[in-house]
Amino acid sequence: MKTVTLSTLRACKQAGDPFSCLTAYDATFARVASEAGIEVLLVGDSLGMVLQGHPSTLPVTLDEIRYHTRCVARSKGTSLLMADLPFMSNATTERLLTDAGELMRAGAEIIKVEGEAWMAEGIRELTRRGVPVCAHLGLTPQTVYQLGGYKVQGRDAQQAQRILEDARTLVEAGASMVLLECVPASLGREVSEALEVPVIGIGAGPDTDGQILVMHDVLGISQGRTPRFVKDFMAEADTIAAAFRRYHEDVKARRFPAQEHCF
Ligand code: KIV
């Protein structure tokens, strides 16, 4: 397979060809996922929950994301490597630039950052310096205590309009991609249609340009309540490689997410 770049993902969007993304935190799983055809690997701050056992992503540090980014970078194969800026990396523009620089040095090819329209200035400064950015909107897990839990966002018309406007603002500021988490499928479609850049969805319906899941959810080994948007692909596979391949193929064929995974 050819190396995946942002141009590849833009071409996928234009062709109406959905792409698959998966979290990865170490070299072995990164290799297996890349060999399965997964286009984008995310070193997500979800590692705080699935690797470290915390109840949220807030305790994760830049050093930890940097360590796991280095591990994944060594065997990411042809996949594009995205890394998450942890909680409070967006506290100031200066810190944002320094932290993003560290993750790019560790091997990231695009940085993901949570935040609404107010992130525009930071995204503009990152983009000016050659750092591609994916803007994470909708349910932003770093604000879970403010949101009062992991709840679907954008359910009412006003909230939905705000998410759409925030997405437009951040793309105008330079964001190369948008990630939408836990929003109604109708909003996932509207945002994807409105933006020129690829939109990745998790719990955002079948019409976003790409889909992402946490690796442990795909393997059916996450603890606690299973969110509606999750599918255990291991239930239909004999090996981890086969589960990843099935996830990738189901995204490509628009079999996943199905109606029962949507809000
Ligand atoms: O940290 C993460 O794994 C994420 C995904 C849930 C999109 O942000």
XYZ file of N, CA and C and ligand atoms in Angstrom:
797
model
N 0.834 -1.203 0.000
C 0.000 0.000 0.000
C 0.872 1.258 0.000
N 0.409 2.307 -0.679
C 1.174 3.560 -0.711
C 1.077 4.271 0.646
N 2.117 5.032 0.964
C 2.105 5.776 2.228
C 0.923 6.750 2.257
N 0.213 6.740 3.364
C -0.958 7.615 3.503
C -0.502 9.001 3.955
N -0.952 10.017 3.250
C -0.655 11.407 3.607
C -1.982 12.158 3.711
N -1.892 13.426 4.069
C -3.122 14.228 4.109
C -3.754 14.319 2.726
N -2.908 14.337 1.677
C -3.451 14.378 0.306
C -4.248 13.111 0.016
N -3.760 11.969 0.512
C -4.500 10.711 0.318
C -5.893 10.826 0.927
N -5.954 11.392 2.136
C -7.239 11.464 2.838
C -8.175 12.466 2.165
N -7.589 13.552 1.640
C -8.415 14.525 0.897
C -8.975 13.870 -0.368
N -8.127 13.060 -1.024
C -8.584 12.352 -2.236
C -9.689 11.360 -1.884
N -9.556 10.689 -0.732
C -10.606 9.755 -0.273
C -11.922 10.512 -0.129
N -11.833 11.694 0.497
C -13.066 12.492 0.699
C -13.695 12.831 -0.657
N -12.860 13.321 -1.565
C -13.397 13.726 -2.874
C -14.020 12.555 -3.620
N -13.419 11.373 -3.440
C -13.915 10.190 -4.161
C -15.078 9.527 -3.430
N -15.387 10.020 -2.221
C -16.459 9.384 -1.436
C -16.045 8.013 -0.934
N -14.739 7.859 -0.704
C -14.181 6.574 -0.266
C -13.803 6.694 1.215
N -14.595 6.127 2.123
C -14.310 6.326 3.547
C -12.986 5.685 3.965
N -12.324 6.291 4.948
C -11.052 5.726 5.434
C -11.172 5.353 6.912
N -10.300 4.424 7.328
C -10.378 3.903 8.696
C -9.233 4.436 9.545
N -9.548 4.685 10.798
C -8.548 5.158 11.759
C -8.716 4.328 13.038
N -7.614 4.128 13.730
C -7.649 3.314 14.947
C -6.608 3.849 15.910
N -6.884 3.782 17.207
C -5.832 4.180 18.150
C -4.781 3.071 18.200
N -3.545 3.480 18.475
C -2.436 2.529 18.665
C -1.502 3.172 19.665
N -0.911 2.348 20.494
C -0.073 2.906 21.557
C 1.307 2.254 21.606
N 1.498 1.184 20.826
C 2.817 0.538 20.834
C 3.171 0.013 19.437
N 4.413 -0.438 19.301
C 4.935 -0.803 17.982
C 4.230 -2.030 17.398
N 3.939 -3.019 18.238
C 3.367 -4.264 17.708
C 1.946 -4.043 17.175
N 1.105 -3.425 17.982
C -0.273 -3.185 17.523
C -0.285 -2.216 16.334
N 0.646 -1.266 16.334
C 0.717 -0.333 15.198
C 1.022 -1.113 13.916
N 1.963 -2.039 13.990
C 2.327 -2.825 12.793
C 1.133 -3.652 12.315
N 0.464 -4.324 13.263
C -0.676 -5.177 12.884
C -1.796 -4.316 12.264
N -2.044 -3.157 12.857
C -3.111 -2.285 12.333
C -2.742 -1.759 10.954
N -1.500 -1.345 10.791
C -1.075 -0.815 9.501
C -1.157 -1.907 8.422
N -0.714 -3.109 8.784
C -0.776 -4.219 7.813
C -2.225 -4.579 7.453
N -3.149 -4.267 8.369
C -4.572 -4.542 8.101
C -5.177 -3.496 7.167
N -4.408 -2.446 6.878
C -4.886 -1.434 5.931
C -5.400 -0.155 6.575
N -5.369 -0.091 7.906
C -5.870 1.107 8.609
C -5.079 2.323 8.127
N -5.792 3.343 7.680
C -5.108 4.501 7.076
C -4.463 5.437 8.102
N -5.125 5.626 9.260
C -4.600 6.588 10.242
C -4.493 5.915 11.611
N -3.313 6.044 12.238
C -3.124 5.554 13.607
C -3.094 6.762 14.531
N -3.863 6.698 15.614
C -3.890 7.803 16.581
C -3.295 7.346 17.907
N -2.245 8.055 18.340
C -1.775 7.875 19.718
C -2.659 8.803 20.542
N -3.758 8.246 21.019
C -4.776 9.063 21.698
C -4.493 9.161 23.183
N -5.009 10.248 23.788
C -4.868 10.329 25.247
C -5.841 9.372 25.934
N -6.641 8.647 25.124
C -7.425 7.531 25.667
C -6.509 6.516 26.337
N -5.207 6.606 26.090
C -4.262 5.688 26.736
C -4.361 5.825 28.257
N -4.771 6.994 28.725
C -4.938 7.186 30.167
C -5.985 6.246 30.736
N -6.986 5.925 29.924
C -8.058 5.040 30.386
C -7.731 3.574 30.073
N -7.368 3.296 28.796
C -7.227 1.880 28.410
C -5.885 1.265 28.800
N -4.824 2.081 28.918
C -3.532 1.522 29.330
C -3.275 1.739 30.814
N -3.668 2.936 31.298
C -3.278 3.303 32.662
C -4.378 3.080 33.700
N -5.614 2.879 33.231
C -6.712 2.590 34.163
C -7.308 3.790 34.860
N -7.068 4.992 34.353
C -7.688 6.181 34.953
C -9.147 6.285 34.505
N -9.970 7.026 35.265
C -11.371 7.194 34.846
C -11.548 8.233 33.747
N -10.492 8.982 33.422
C -10.596 10.005 32.362
C -9.222 10.132 31.691
N -9.170 11.020 30.684
C -7.894 11.232 29.970
C -7.057 12.337 30.623
N -7.596 12.986 31.625
C -6.931 14.177 32.183
C -5.537 13.941 32.782
N -5.274 12.782 33.412
C -3.948 12.619 34.016
C -2.809 12.422 33.006
N -3.109 12.204 31.752
C -2.063 11.872 30.759
C -1.138 13.076 30.525
N 0.161 12.800 30.496
C 1.148 13.880 30.341
C 1.716 13.896 28.921
N 2.368 14.997 28.600
C 3.023 15.110 27.297
C 4.102 14.034 27.152
N 4.868 13.796 28.225
C 5.924 12.772 28.180
C 5.357 11.408 27.810
N 4.172 11.103 28.348
C 3.565 9.792 28.061
C 3.127 9.712 26.599
N 2.492 10.757 26.101
C 2.082 10.742 24.679
C 3.331 10.659 23.800
N 4.365 11.390 24.187
C 5.605 11.387 23.389
C 6.227 9.982 23.361
N 6.247 9.315 24.510
C 6.805 7.960 24.589
C 6.037 7.002 23.653
N 4.714 7.040 23.748
C 3.920 6.115 22.923
C 3.982 6.500 21.442
N 4.126 7.789 21.153
C 4.263 8.212 19.748
C 5.557 7.641 19.168
N 6.626 7.696 19.946
C 7.900 7.119 19.469
C 7.736 5.632 19.189
N 7.049 4.924 20.091
C 6.858 3.465 19.918
C 6.090 3.182 18.630
N 5.006 3.907 18.416
C 4.157 3.673 17.241
C 4.901 4.080 15.967
N 5.658 5.161 16.045
C 6.365 5.663 14.850
C 7.324 4.618 14.287
N 7.878 3.775 15.156
C 8.857 2.782 14.684
C 8.229 1.732 13.779
N 6.929 1.487 13.890
C 6.362 0.466 12.990
C 4.978 0.871 12.492
N 4.849 2.132 12.162
C 3.550 2.621 11.656
C 3.308 2.218 10.203
N 4.348 1.673 9.558
C 4.181 1.242 8.163
C 3.756 2.394 7.280
N 2.722 2.152 6.467
C 2.278 3.188 5.519
C 1.190 4.089 6.110
N 0.778 3.815 7.342
C -0.317 4.616 7.932
C 0.168 6.016 8.302
N -0.772 6.948 8.359
C -0.476 8.312 8.822
C -0.536 8.304 10.347
N 0.441 8.949 10.977
C 0.503 8.930 12.447
C 0.043 10.261 13.047
N -1.038 10.184 13.801
C -1.598 11.367 14.480
C -1.369 11.192 15.985
N -1.011 12.292 16.660
C -0.810 12.219 18.112
C -1.652 13.290 18.794
N -2.116 12.952 19.982
C -3.015 13.833 20.750
C -2.224 14.787 21.631
N -2.616 16.045 21.635
C -2.074 16.954 22.643
C -2.861 16.723 23.927
N -2.162 16.480 25.044
C -2.890 16.161 26.281
C -3.530 17.386 26.924
N -4.323 17.114 27.949
C -5.023 18.139 28.733
C -4.076 19.286 29.085
N -4.501 20.488 28.817
C -3.803 21.732 29.167
C -2.624 22.084 28.259
N -2.370 21.249 27.239
C -1.373 21.668 26.243
C -1.862 22.912 25.524
N -3.193 23.115 25.540
C -3.759 24.281 24.856
C -3.943 25.475 25.806
N -3.270 25.420 26.970
C -3.451 26.497 27.963
C -2.971 27.840 27.418
N -1.864 27.834 26.700
C -1.371 29.065 26.051
C -0.851 28.691 24.668
N -0.775 29.690 23.785
C -0.276 29.402 22.432
C 1.185 28.946 22.501
N 1.941 29.546 23.395
C 3.353 29.171 23.518
C 3.494 27.688 23.891
N 2.690 27.276 24.861
C 2.758 25.876 25.290
C 2.282 24.942 24.171
N 1.262 25.373 23.468
C 0.725 24.584 22.356
C 1.817 24.321 21.315
N 2.562 25.383 20.983
C 3.603 25.256 19.962
C 4.727 24.340 20.454
N 5.144 24.527 21.696
C 6.241 23.715 22.243
C 5.835 22.246 22.306
N 4.626 21.981 22.828
C 4.183 20.593 22.994
C 3.976 19.915 21.630
N 3.384 20.658 20.692
C 3.178 20.079 19.349
C 4.535 19.781 18.708
N 5.498 20.670 18.904
C 6.842 20.457 18.360
C 7.451 19.169 18.898
N 7.246 18.917 20.193
C 7.794 17.692 20.810
C 7.173 16.448 20.175
N 5.868 16.499 19.925
C 5.199 15.314 19.349
C 5.596 15.116 17.886
N 5.792 16.210 17.161
C 6.258 16.085 15.774
C 7.667 15.489 15.761
N 8.515 15.927 16.688
C 9.872 15.356 16.782
C 9.831 13.873 17.120
N 8.809 13.472 17.869
C 8.683 12.056 18.252
C 8.168 11.195 17.093
N 7.704 11.829 16.014
C 7.276 11.043 14.848
C 5.852 11.300 14.394
N 5.133 12.177 15.112
C 3.755 12.467 14.674
C 3.789 13.200 13.339
N 2.754 12.956 12.533
C 2.633 13.640 11.236
C 1.468 14.628 11.232
N 0.645 14.544 12.237
C -0.449 15.499 12.442
C -0.785 15.460 13.930
N -1.174 16.620 14.441
C -1.476 16.761 15.867
C -2.978 16.914 16.020
N -3.544 16.256 17.037
C -4.974 16.452 17.319
C -5.111 17.281 18.590
N -6.016 18.263 18.535
C -6.202 19.117 19.709
C -7.691 19.326 19.957
N -8.085 19.256 21.227
C -9.479 19.521 21.591
C -9.672 21.018 21.811
N -10.856 21.511 21.499
C -11.141 22.929 21.741
C -12.097 23.457 20.708
N -12.800 24.537 21.071
C -13.809 25.080 20.162
C -13.208 26.231 19.351
N -14.073 27.174 18.934
C -13.615 28.256 18.049
C -12.440 29.041 18.633
N -12.372 29.107 19.975
C -11.283 29.857 20.599
C -9.901 29.257 20.289
N -9.864 28.023 19.774
C -8.572 27.405 19.419
C -8.026 27.946 18.097
N -8.806 28.821 17.433
C -8.416 29.266 16.083
C -7.015 29.882 16.076
N -6.733 30.727 17.056
C -5.432 31.399 17.086
C -4.285 30.369 17.179
N -4.438 29.417 18.090
C -3.414 28.372 18.256
C -3.242 27.550 16.984
N -4.357 27.206 16.367
C -4.306 26.394 15.136
C -3.629 27.188 14.020
N -3.921 28.504 13.972
C -3.280 29.351 12.941
C -1.756 29.353 13.135
N -1.333 29.482 14.378
C 0.116 29.543 14.653
C 0.788 28.197 14.358
N 0.139 27.115 14.700
C 0.705 25.786 14.411
C 0.830 25.581 12.905
N -0.244 25.923 12.192
C -0.278 25.710 10.745
C 0.796 26.538 10.051
N 0.957 27.786 10.523
C 2.005 28.662 9.957
C 3.375 28.029 10.035
N 3.575 27.236 11.097
C 4.891 26.627 11.315
C 4.986 25.217 10.730
N 3.997 24.847 9.935
C 4.092 23.563 9.234
C 3.574 22.377 10.009
N 2.835 22.633 11.093
C 2.279 21.514 11.870
C 0.817 21.317 11.464
N 0.495 20.195 10.809
C -0.910 19.943 10.466
C -1.725 19.651 11.728
N -2.967 20.111 11.738
C -3.804 19.978 12.942
C -5.143 19.332 12.611
N -5.558 18.429 13.495
C -6.922 17.893 13.458
C -7.658 18.480 14.662
N -8.758 19.167 14.412
C -9.523 19.818 15.493
C -10.609 18.862 15.989
N -10.575 18.554 17.284
C -11.515 17.595 17.893
C -12.691 18.361 18.507
N -13.895 18.120 17.977
C -15.111 18.821 18.414
C -16.201 17.813 18.804
N -17.299 18.351 19.344
C -18.385 17.480 19.810
C -18.111 17.122 21.255
N -18.118 15.830 21.563
C -17.724 15.399 22.913
C -16.204 15.454 23.004
N -15.705 16.386 23.799
C -14.259 16.521 23.989
C -13.932 15.959 25.381
N -13.335 14.751 25.427
C -13.180 14.076 26.725
C -12.361 14.858 27.763
N -11.503 15.782 27.303
C -10.733 16.560 28.285
C -11.616 17.534 29.064
N -12.853 17.775 28.582
C -13.772 18.673 29.316
C -14.901 17.875 29.970
N -14.645 16.599 30.230
C -15.716 15.718 30.728
C -16.343 16.232 32.017
N -15.544 16.862 32.877
C -16.110 17.312 34.162
C -17.000 18.537 33.968
N -16.661 19.331 32.958
C -17.503 20.484 32.633
C -18.806 20.010 31.951
N -18.676 18.987 31.104
C -19.845 18.478 30.365
C -20.771 17.658 31.266
N -20.246 17.226 32.410
C -21.055 16.425 33.329
C -21.158 14.974 32.906
N -20.181 14.497 32.153
C -20.160 13.087 31.750
C -19.921 12.938 30.259
N -19.794 11.685 29.831
C -19.545 11.392 28.413
C -20.898 11.351 27.701
N -21.379 12.522 27.307
C -22.736 12.639 26.769
C -22.718 13.071 25.306
N -23.748 12.669 24.570
C -23.894 13.082 23.168
C -24.013 14.612 23.120
N -23.303 15.231 22.187
C -23.316 16.685 22.031
C -24.068 17.057 20.743
N -24.565 18.287 20.684
C -25.191 18.778 19.451
C -26.564 18.215 19.199
N -27.259 17.845 20.268
C -28.598 17.251 20.073
C -29.619 18.320 19.685
N -29.505 19.531 20.295
C -30.491 20.546 19.893
C -29.916 21.429 18.790
N -30.830 22.104 18.080
C -30.454 22.830 16.858
C -29.388 23.898 17.127
N -29.505 24.558 18.271
C -28.569 25.638 18.599
C -27.157 25.084 18.832
N -27.106 23.992 19.599
C -25.814 23.333 19.882
C -25.186 22.812 18.591
N -26.032 22.234 17.732
C -25.545 21.662 16.471
C -24.968 22.772 15.590
N -25.677 23.902 15.539
C -25.217 25.038 14.738
C -23.873 25.548 15.242
N -23.718 25.551 16.564
C -22.471 26.039 17.159
C -21.302 25.114 16.772
N -21.535 23.803 16.805
C -20.473 22.856 16.441
C -20.085 23.059 14.976
N -21.093 23.237 14.119
C -20.825 23.463 12.697
C -20.018 24.751 12.500
N -20.412 25.819 13.200
C -19.684 27.091 13.060
C -18.267 26.986 13.605
N -18.112 26.290 14.736
C -16.762 26.098 15.301
C -15.888 25.353 14.290
N -16.450 24.325 13.672
C -15.683 23.544 12.698
C -15.242 24.437 11.535
N -16.157 25.258 11.051
C -15.820 26.169 9.939
C -14.702 27.131 10.361
N -14.823 27.686 11.557
C -13.829 28.646 12.052
C -12.444 27.984 12.144
N -12.402 26.767 12.658
C -11.105 26.108 12.859
C -10.478 25.683 11.529
N -11.321 25.341 10.568
C -10.797 25.014 9.231
C -10.268 26.289 8.566
N -11.016 27.385 8.728
C -10.521 28.669 8.179
C -9.183 29.046 8.803
N -9.002 28.673 10.088
C -7.740 28.988 10.778
C -6.607 28.071 10.312
N -6.947 26.987 9.617
C -5.893 26.140 9.066
C -6.002 24.661 9.377
N -6.990 24.246 10.184
C -7.094 22.816 10.524
C -7.200 21.970 9.249
N -6.417 20.904 9.193
C -6.401 20.025 8.011
C -7.457 18.944 8.095
N -7.921 18.675 9.314
C -8.976 17.663 9.507
C -9.794 18.070 10.719
N -10.980 17.485 10.824
C -11.833 17.680 11.999
C -12.224 16.294 12.488
N -12.211 16.109 13.807
C -12.720 14.864 14.390
C -13.958 15.210 15.205
N -15.043 14.523 14.928
C -16.325 14.767 15.604
C -16.654 13.569 16.457
N -16.840 13.818 17.749
C -17.123 12.682 18.650
C -18.523 12.804 19.238
N -19.259 11.714 19.174
C -20.570 11.599 19.834
C -21.519 12.734 19.506
N -21.939 12.793 18.273
C -22.947 13.769 17.843
C -23.990 13.008 17.014
N -25.181 13.560 16.857
C -26.180 12.875 16.024
C -25.656 12.663 14.595
N -26.074 11.565 13.989
C -25.614 11.228 12.636
C -25.927 12.356 11.651
N -27.063 13.028 11.867
C -27.437 14.114 10.940
C -26.396 15.238 10.992
N -25.868 15.522 12.176
C -24.856 16.574 12.308
C -23.519 16.104 11.713
N -23.208 14.831 11.903
C -21.986 14.273 11.295
C -22.009 14.473 9.784
N -23.171 14.221 9.194
C -23.300 14.379 7.739
C -23.194 15.853 7.343
N -23.887 16.714 8.108
C -23.922 18.138 7.763
C -22.512 18.737 7.817
N -21.775 18.428 8.865
C -20.419 18.987 9.009
C -19.523 18.447 7.889
N -19.617 17.164 7.592
C -18.771 16.570 6.538
C -19.068 17.206 5.181
N -20.345 17.454 4.928
C -20.708 18.066 3.640
C -20.273 19.533 3.562
N -20.265 20.202 4.728
C -19.972 21.641 4.732
C -18.473 21.934 4.595
N -17.633 20.989 5.009
C -16.191 21.265 5.051
C -15.463 20.655 3.862
N -14.401 21.333 3.446
C -13.575 20.778 2.363
C -12.581 19.758 2.888
N -12.260 19.846 4.183
C -11.268 18.934 4.749
C -11.956 17.648 5.215
N -11.188 16.547 5.325
C -11.790 15.302 5.804
C -12.282 15.406 7.249
N -13.435 14.795 7.504
C -14.015 14.751 8.853
C -14.004 13.291 9.312
N -13.406 13.066 10.473
C -13.366 11.718 11.063
C -14.438 11.663 12.140
N -15.184 10.575 12.172
C -16.246 10.468 13.168
C -16.025 9.307 14.118
N -16.461 9.524 15.360
C -16.576 8.419 16.331
C -17.919 8.649 17.014
N -18.858 7.778 16.755
C -20.211 8.026 17.241
C -20.827 9.223 16.543
N -20.478 9.444 15.275
C -20.994 10.601 14.525
C -21.715 10.144 13.256
N -22.099 8.881 13.211
C -22.886 8.383 12.087
C -22.050 7.870 10.931
N -22.735 7.348 9.899
C -22.044 6.672 8.795
C -21.518 7.603 7.709
N -21.857 8.907 7.780
C -21.568 9.777 6.634
C -20.347 10.662 6.788
N -19.578 10.487 7.862
C -18.326 11.236 7.954
C -17.330 10.592 6.980
N -16.243 11.327 6.679
C -15.304 10.851 5.649
C -14.457 9.686 6.144
N -14.207 9.664 7.444
C -13.461 8.555 8.037
C -14.126 8.139 9.330
N -13.734 6.987 9.841
C -14.243 6.496 11.128
C -13.054 6.179 12.026
N -13.226 6.412 13.322
C -12.167 6.025 14.261
C -12.776 5.302 15.450
N -12.030 4.326 15.974
C -12.408 3.654 17.216
C -11.161 3.470 18.065
N -11.380 3.273 19.348
C -10.288 2.915 20.256
C -10.013 1.419 20.067
N -8.721 1.093 19.929
C -8.313 -0.289 19.635
C -8.926 -1.313 20.606
N -8.940 -0.972 21.889
C -9.456 -1.913 22.882
C -10.951 -2.177 22.693
N -11.669 -1.186 22.159
C -13.103 -1.375 21.873
C -13.282 -2.322 20.691
N -12.451 -2.159 19.666
C -12.510 -3.045 18.484
C -12.229 -4.495 18.900
N -11.382 -4.654 19.920
C -11.017 -6.004 20.364
C -11.943 -6.519 21.466
N -12.900 -5.690 21.861
C -13.884 -6.129 22.870
C -13.295 -6.329 24.246
N -12.225 -5.593 24.586
C -11.590 -5.809 25.895
C -11.616 -4.556 26.777
N -12.439 -3.565 26.396
C -12.534 -2.376 27.243
C -13.409 -2.693 28.448
N -13.129 -1.994 29.546
C -13.895 -2.231 30.778
C -15.055 -1.263 30.880
N -16.061 -1.648 31.643
C -17.169 -0.726 31.939
C -18.249 -0.758 30.873
N -19.087 0.267 30.919
C -20.227 0.348 30.000
C -19.747 0.504 28.559
N -20.334 -0.273 27.644
C -19.939 -0.170 26.239
C -20.736 0.945 25.578
N -20.054 1.982 25.053
C -20.809 3.037 24.367
C -21.520 2.473 23.132
N -22.619 3.110 22.773
C -23.461 2.668 21.653
C -22.677 2.575 20.334
N -21.691 3.475 20.134
C -21.004 3.553 18.848
C -19.913 2.494 18.659
N -19.711 1.668 19.685
C -18.617 0.688 19.654
C -19.079 -0.635 19.065
N -18.195 -1.289 18.307
C -18.485 -2.662 17.862
C -17.279 -3.545 18.196
N -17.576 -4.714 18.750
C -16.534 -5.686 19.082
C -16.280 -6.540 17.825
N -15.213 -6.221 17.093
C -14.903 -6.947 15.852
C -14.222 -8.279 16.141
N -13.747 -8.446 17.357
C -13.082 -9.699 17.739
C -14.113 -10.828 17.851
N -15.371 -10.424 18.089
C -16.432 -11.430 18.229
C -16.604 -12.233 16.942
N -16.179 -11.645 15.801
C -16.355 -12.323 14.506
C -15.020 -12.701 13.892
N -13.950 -12.689 14.686
C -12.617 -12.931 14.104
C -11.825 -13.911 14.977
N -10.874 -14.613 14.339
C -10.050 -15.579 15.072
C -8.779 -14.947 15.615
N -8.333 -13.868 14.956
C -7.075 -13.243 15.370
C -7.266 -11.729 15.451
N -6.342 -11.083 16.128
C -6.391 -9.620 16.235
C -6.251 -9.008 14.839
N -5.348 -9.576 14.041
C -5.146 -9.052 12.681
C -6.454 -9.126 11.884
N -7.176 -10.239 12.047
C -8.441 -10.412 11.306
C -9.487 -9.418 11.806
N -9.499 -9.140 13.109
C -10.464 -8.169 13.654
C -10.187 -6.775 13.097
N -8.906 -6.397 13.052
C -8.547 -5.074 12.498
C -8.928 -4.998 11.023
N -8.668 -6.102 10.290
C -8.971 -6.133 8.852
C -10.471 -5.997 8.630
N -11.236 -6.689 9.471
C -12.700 -6.654 9.353
C -13.228 -5.232 9.616
N -12.659 -4.596 10.648
C -13.049 -3.208 10.950
C -12.762 -2.327 9.733
N -11.534 -2.443 9.199
C -11.141 -1.641 8.042
C -12.087 -1.883 6.858
N -12.342 -3.156 6.575
C -13.203 -3.496 5.416
C -14.638 -3.012 5.635
N -15.117 -3.107 6.869
C -16.491 -2.667 7.146
C -16.620 -1.148 7.026
N -15.564 -0.416 7.399
C -15.591 1.042 7.206
C -15.585 1.347 5.716
N -14.680 0.688 4.977
C -14.567 0.943 3.527
C -15.880 0.674 2.800
N -16.573 -0.393 3.228
C -17.817 -0.799 2.549
C -19.038 -0.102 3.143
N -18.803 0.822 4.079
C -19.877 1.542 4.794
C -20.834 0.584 5.504
N -20.286 -0.582 5.943
C -21.105 -1.483 6.780
C -21.028 -1.051 8.243
N -19.946 -0.322 8.580
C -19.790 0.204 9.923
C -19.537 1.701 9.819
N -20.200 2.523 10.650
C -21.189 2.159 11.664
C -22.562 1.878 11.063
N -23.270 0.929 11.670
C -24.650 0.629 11.260
C -25.605 1.489 12.095
N -26.865 1.379 11.771
C -27.894 2.177 12.456
C -27.785 2.072 13.987
N -27.516 0.847 14.458
C -27.532 0.659 15.923
C -26.343 1.310 16.633
N -25.335 1.781 15.835
C -24.179 2.454 16.441
C -24.319 3.975 16.448
N -25.459 4.454 15.940
C -25.596 5.910 15.707
C -26.537 6.569 16.718
N -26.381 7.876 16.841
C -27.271 8.674 17.710
C -28.221 9.500 16.852
O -7.874 9.739 22.630
C -8.515 9.110 21.780
O -8.376 7.901 21.613
C -9.457 9.839 20.962
C -10.436 9.032 20.184
C -11.544 8.634 21.065
C -10.905 9.746 18.995
O -9.468 11.038 20.953
